[in-house]
C-alpha positions as semicolon CSV with decimal commas, in nm:
position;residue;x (nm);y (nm);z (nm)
1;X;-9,572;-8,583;-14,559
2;X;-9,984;-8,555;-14,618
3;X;-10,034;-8,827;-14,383
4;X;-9,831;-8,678;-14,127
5;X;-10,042;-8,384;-14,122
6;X;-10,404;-8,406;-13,964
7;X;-10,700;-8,136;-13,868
8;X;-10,457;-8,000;-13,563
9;X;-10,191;-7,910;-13,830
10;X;-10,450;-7,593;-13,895
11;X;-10,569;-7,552;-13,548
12;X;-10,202;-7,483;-13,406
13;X;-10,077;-7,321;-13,753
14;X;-10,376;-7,059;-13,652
15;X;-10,305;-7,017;-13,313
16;X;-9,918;-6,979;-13,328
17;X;-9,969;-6,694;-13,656
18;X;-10,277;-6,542;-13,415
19;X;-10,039;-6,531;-13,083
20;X;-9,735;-6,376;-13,345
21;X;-9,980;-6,133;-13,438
22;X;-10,081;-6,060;-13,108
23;X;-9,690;-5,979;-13,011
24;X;-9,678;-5,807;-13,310
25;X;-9,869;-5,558;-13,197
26;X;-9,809;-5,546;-12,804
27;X;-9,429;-5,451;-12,936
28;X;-9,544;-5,165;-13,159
29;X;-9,717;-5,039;-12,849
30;X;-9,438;-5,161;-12,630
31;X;-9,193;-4,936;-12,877
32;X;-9,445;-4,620;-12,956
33;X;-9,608;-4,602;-12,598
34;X;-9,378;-4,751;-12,404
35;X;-9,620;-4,957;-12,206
36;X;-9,784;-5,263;-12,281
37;X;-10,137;-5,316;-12,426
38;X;-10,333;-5,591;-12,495
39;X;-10,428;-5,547;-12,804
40;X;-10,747;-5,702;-12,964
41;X;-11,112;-5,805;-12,897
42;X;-11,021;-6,065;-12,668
43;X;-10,856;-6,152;-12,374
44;X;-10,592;-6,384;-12,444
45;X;-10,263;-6,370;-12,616
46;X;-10,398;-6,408;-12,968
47;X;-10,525;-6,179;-13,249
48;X;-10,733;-6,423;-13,462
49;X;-10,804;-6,189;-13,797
50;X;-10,401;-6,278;-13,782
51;X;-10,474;-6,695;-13,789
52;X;-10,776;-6,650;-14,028
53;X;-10,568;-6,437;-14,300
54;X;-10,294;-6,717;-14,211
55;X;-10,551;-7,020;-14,280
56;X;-10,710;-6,831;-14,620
57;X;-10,363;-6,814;-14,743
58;X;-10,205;-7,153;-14,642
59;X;-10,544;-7,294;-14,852
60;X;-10,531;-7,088;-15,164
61;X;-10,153;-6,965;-15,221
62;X;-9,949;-7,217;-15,004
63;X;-10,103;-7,537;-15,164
64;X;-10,142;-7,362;-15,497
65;X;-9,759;-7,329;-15,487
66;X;-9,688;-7,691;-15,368
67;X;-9,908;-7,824;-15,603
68;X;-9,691;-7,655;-15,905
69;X;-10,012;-7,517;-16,063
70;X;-9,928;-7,166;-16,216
71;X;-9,958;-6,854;-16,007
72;X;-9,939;-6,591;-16,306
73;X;-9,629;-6,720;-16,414
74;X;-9,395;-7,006;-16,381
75;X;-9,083;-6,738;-16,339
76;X;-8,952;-6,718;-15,979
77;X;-8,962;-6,393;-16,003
78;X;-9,335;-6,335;-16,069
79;X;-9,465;-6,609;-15,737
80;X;-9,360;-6,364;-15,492
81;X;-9,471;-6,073;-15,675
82;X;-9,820;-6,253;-15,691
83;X;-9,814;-6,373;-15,374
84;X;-9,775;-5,986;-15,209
85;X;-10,079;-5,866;-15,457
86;X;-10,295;-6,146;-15,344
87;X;-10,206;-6,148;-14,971
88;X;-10,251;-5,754;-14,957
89;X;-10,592;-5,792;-15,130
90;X;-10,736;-6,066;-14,938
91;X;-10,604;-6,004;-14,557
92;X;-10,669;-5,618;-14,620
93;X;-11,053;-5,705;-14,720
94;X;-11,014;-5,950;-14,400
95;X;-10,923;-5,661;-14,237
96;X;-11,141;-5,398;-14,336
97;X;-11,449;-5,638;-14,267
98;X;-11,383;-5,771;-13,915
99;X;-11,294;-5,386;-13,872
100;X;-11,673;-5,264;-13,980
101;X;-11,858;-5,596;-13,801
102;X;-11,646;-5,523;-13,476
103;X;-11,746;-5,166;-13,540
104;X;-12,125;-5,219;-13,571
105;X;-12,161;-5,496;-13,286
106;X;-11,983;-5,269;-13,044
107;X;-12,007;-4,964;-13,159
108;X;-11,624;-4,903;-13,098
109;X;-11,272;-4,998;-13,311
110;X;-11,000;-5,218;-13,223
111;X;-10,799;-5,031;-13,456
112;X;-10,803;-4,687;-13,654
113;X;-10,593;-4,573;-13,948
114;X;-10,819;-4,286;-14,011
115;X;-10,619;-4,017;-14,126
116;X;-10,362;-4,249;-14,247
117;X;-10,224;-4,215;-14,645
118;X;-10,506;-4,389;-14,822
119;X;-10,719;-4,457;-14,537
120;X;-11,045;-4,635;-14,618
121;X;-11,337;-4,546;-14,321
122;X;-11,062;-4,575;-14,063
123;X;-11,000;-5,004;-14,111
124;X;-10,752;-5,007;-14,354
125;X;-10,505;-4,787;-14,511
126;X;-10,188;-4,816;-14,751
127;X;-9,924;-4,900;-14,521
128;X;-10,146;-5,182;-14,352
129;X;-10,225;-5,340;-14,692
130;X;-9,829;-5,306;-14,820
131;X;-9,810;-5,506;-14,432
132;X;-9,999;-5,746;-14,548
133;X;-9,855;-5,834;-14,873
134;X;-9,515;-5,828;-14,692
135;X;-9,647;-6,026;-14,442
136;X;-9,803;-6,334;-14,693
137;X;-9,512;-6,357;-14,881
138;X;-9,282;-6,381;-14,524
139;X;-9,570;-6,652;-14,471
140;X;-9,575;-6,844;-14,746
141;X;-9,192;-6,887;-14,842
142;X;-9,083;-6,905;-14,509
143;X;-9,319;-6,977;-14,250
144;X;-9,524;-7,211;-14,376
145;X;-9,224;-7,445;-14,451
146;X;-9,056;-7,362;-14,085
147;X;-9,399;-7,451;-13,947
148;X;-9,470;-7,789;-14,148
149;X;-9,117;-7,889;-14,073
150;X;-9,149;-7,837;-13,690
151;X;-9,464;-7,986;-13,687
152;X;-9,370;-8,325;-13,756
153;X;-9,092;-8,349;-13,519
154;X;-9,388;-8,289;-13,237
155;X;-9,518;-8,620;-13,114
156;X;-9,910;-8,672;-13,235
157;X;-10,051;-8,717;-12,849
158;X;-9,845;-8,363;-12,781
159;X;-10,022;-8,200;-13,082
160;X;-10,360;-8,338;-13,041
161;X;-10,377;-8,223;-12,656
162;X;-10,201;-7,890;-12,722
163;X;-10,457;-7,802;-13,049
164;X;-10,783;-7,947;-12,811
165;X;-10,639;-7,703;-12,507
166;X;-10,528;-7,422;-12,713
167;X;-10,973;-7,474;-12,909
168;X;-11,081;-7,465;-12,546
169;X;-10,939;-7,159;-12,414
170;X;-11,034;-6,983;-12,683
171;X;-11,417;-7,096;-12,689
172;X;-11,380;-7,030;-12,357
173;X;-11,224;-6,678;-12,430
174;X;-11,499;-6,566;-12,743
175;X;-11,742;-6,678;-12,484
176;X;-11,648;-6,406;-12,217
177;X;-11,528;-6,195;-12,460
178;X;-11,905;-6,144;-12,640
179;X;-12,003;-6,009;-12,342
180;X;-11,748;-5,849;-12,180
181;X;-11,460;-5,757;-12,476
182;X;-11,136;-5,623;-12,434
183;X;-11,125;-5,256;-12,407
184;X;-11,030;-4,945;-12,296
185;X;-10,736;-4,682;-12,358
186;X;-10,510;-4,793;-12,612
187;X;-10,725;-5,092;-12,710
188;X;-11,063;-4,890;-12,851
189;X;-11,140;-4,584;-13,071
190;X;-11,470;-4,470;-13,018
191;X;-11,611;-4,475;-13,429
């Protein structure tokens, strides 16, 4: 299966976790305000601290776990157990620092928990990090291997162009979106 799997294996596995964050989202807002928001930084359908967190943890849990090197333990039991402590550690300090750099470039939040149980300066609290340690181990045990195995059925010349298209829209996207980002009510907290 390693040869199967090339440098658009990572592109596409970040964009599809990014746009499933993105959704993510828009349906909490869909459900709590009953309107749709666009949520994030940018304007297209993706949310890519949700592809990055995906990326850090496909790299350093997902092959640690295929490779059969020890995470804590060899007990089932213990793998997910360490996989939710290091997911909610990692992709809640991925959170908290794209929170304080969007913060400082802009001056404004994409997000704010402040007031939240356990809130830490408004870009992370408890129930995001518990999220996020939910959300690797959903990731890693099930994702990832959902992912890999519909990868391969998609023809290489498919992949390629969709993963060059997909890197193109979004330069294309960061590029407007440095000067002109995605904001407004429901989007941005003034810090």
């Amino acid at each position: 299966m390693k040869k199967r799997i090339s440098f658009d294996y990572y592109i596409l596995l970040f964009f599809s976790v990014s746009f499933f964050g993105w959704l993510w989202e828009v349906c909490i807002y869909l459900v709590r305000e009953r309107k749709f928001v666009n949520r994030g930084i940018l304007t297209g359908p993706w949310l890519p601290v949700y592809g990055a967190g995906a990326l850090f943890l496909y790299f350093f849990l997902y092959k640690l776990l295929l490779s059969e090197k020890k995470l804590f333990d060899r007990k089932k039991y213990v793998k997910p157990f360490a996989v939710f402590l290091i997911s909610m550690t990692v992709c809640s300090a991925l959170e908290y620092a794209t929170g304080y750099v969007l913060m400082k470039m802009w001056g404004v939040r994409w997000w704010d928990y402040s007031g939240m149980f356990l809130d830490l300066d408004g870009h992370i609290c408890l129930m995001s990090c518990l999220m996020f340690g939910f959300g690797g181990v959903f990731l890693i045990f099930f994702v990832f291997p959902v992912y890999t195995a519909l990868y391969v059925k998609i023809p290489v010349k498919t992949r390629t162009i969709l993963a060059f298209t997909l890197l193109l829209l979004f330069v294309m996207d960061a590029a407007y979106s440095a000067d002109f980002p995605n904001a407004g009510r429901g989007i941005t907290y003034r810090g």
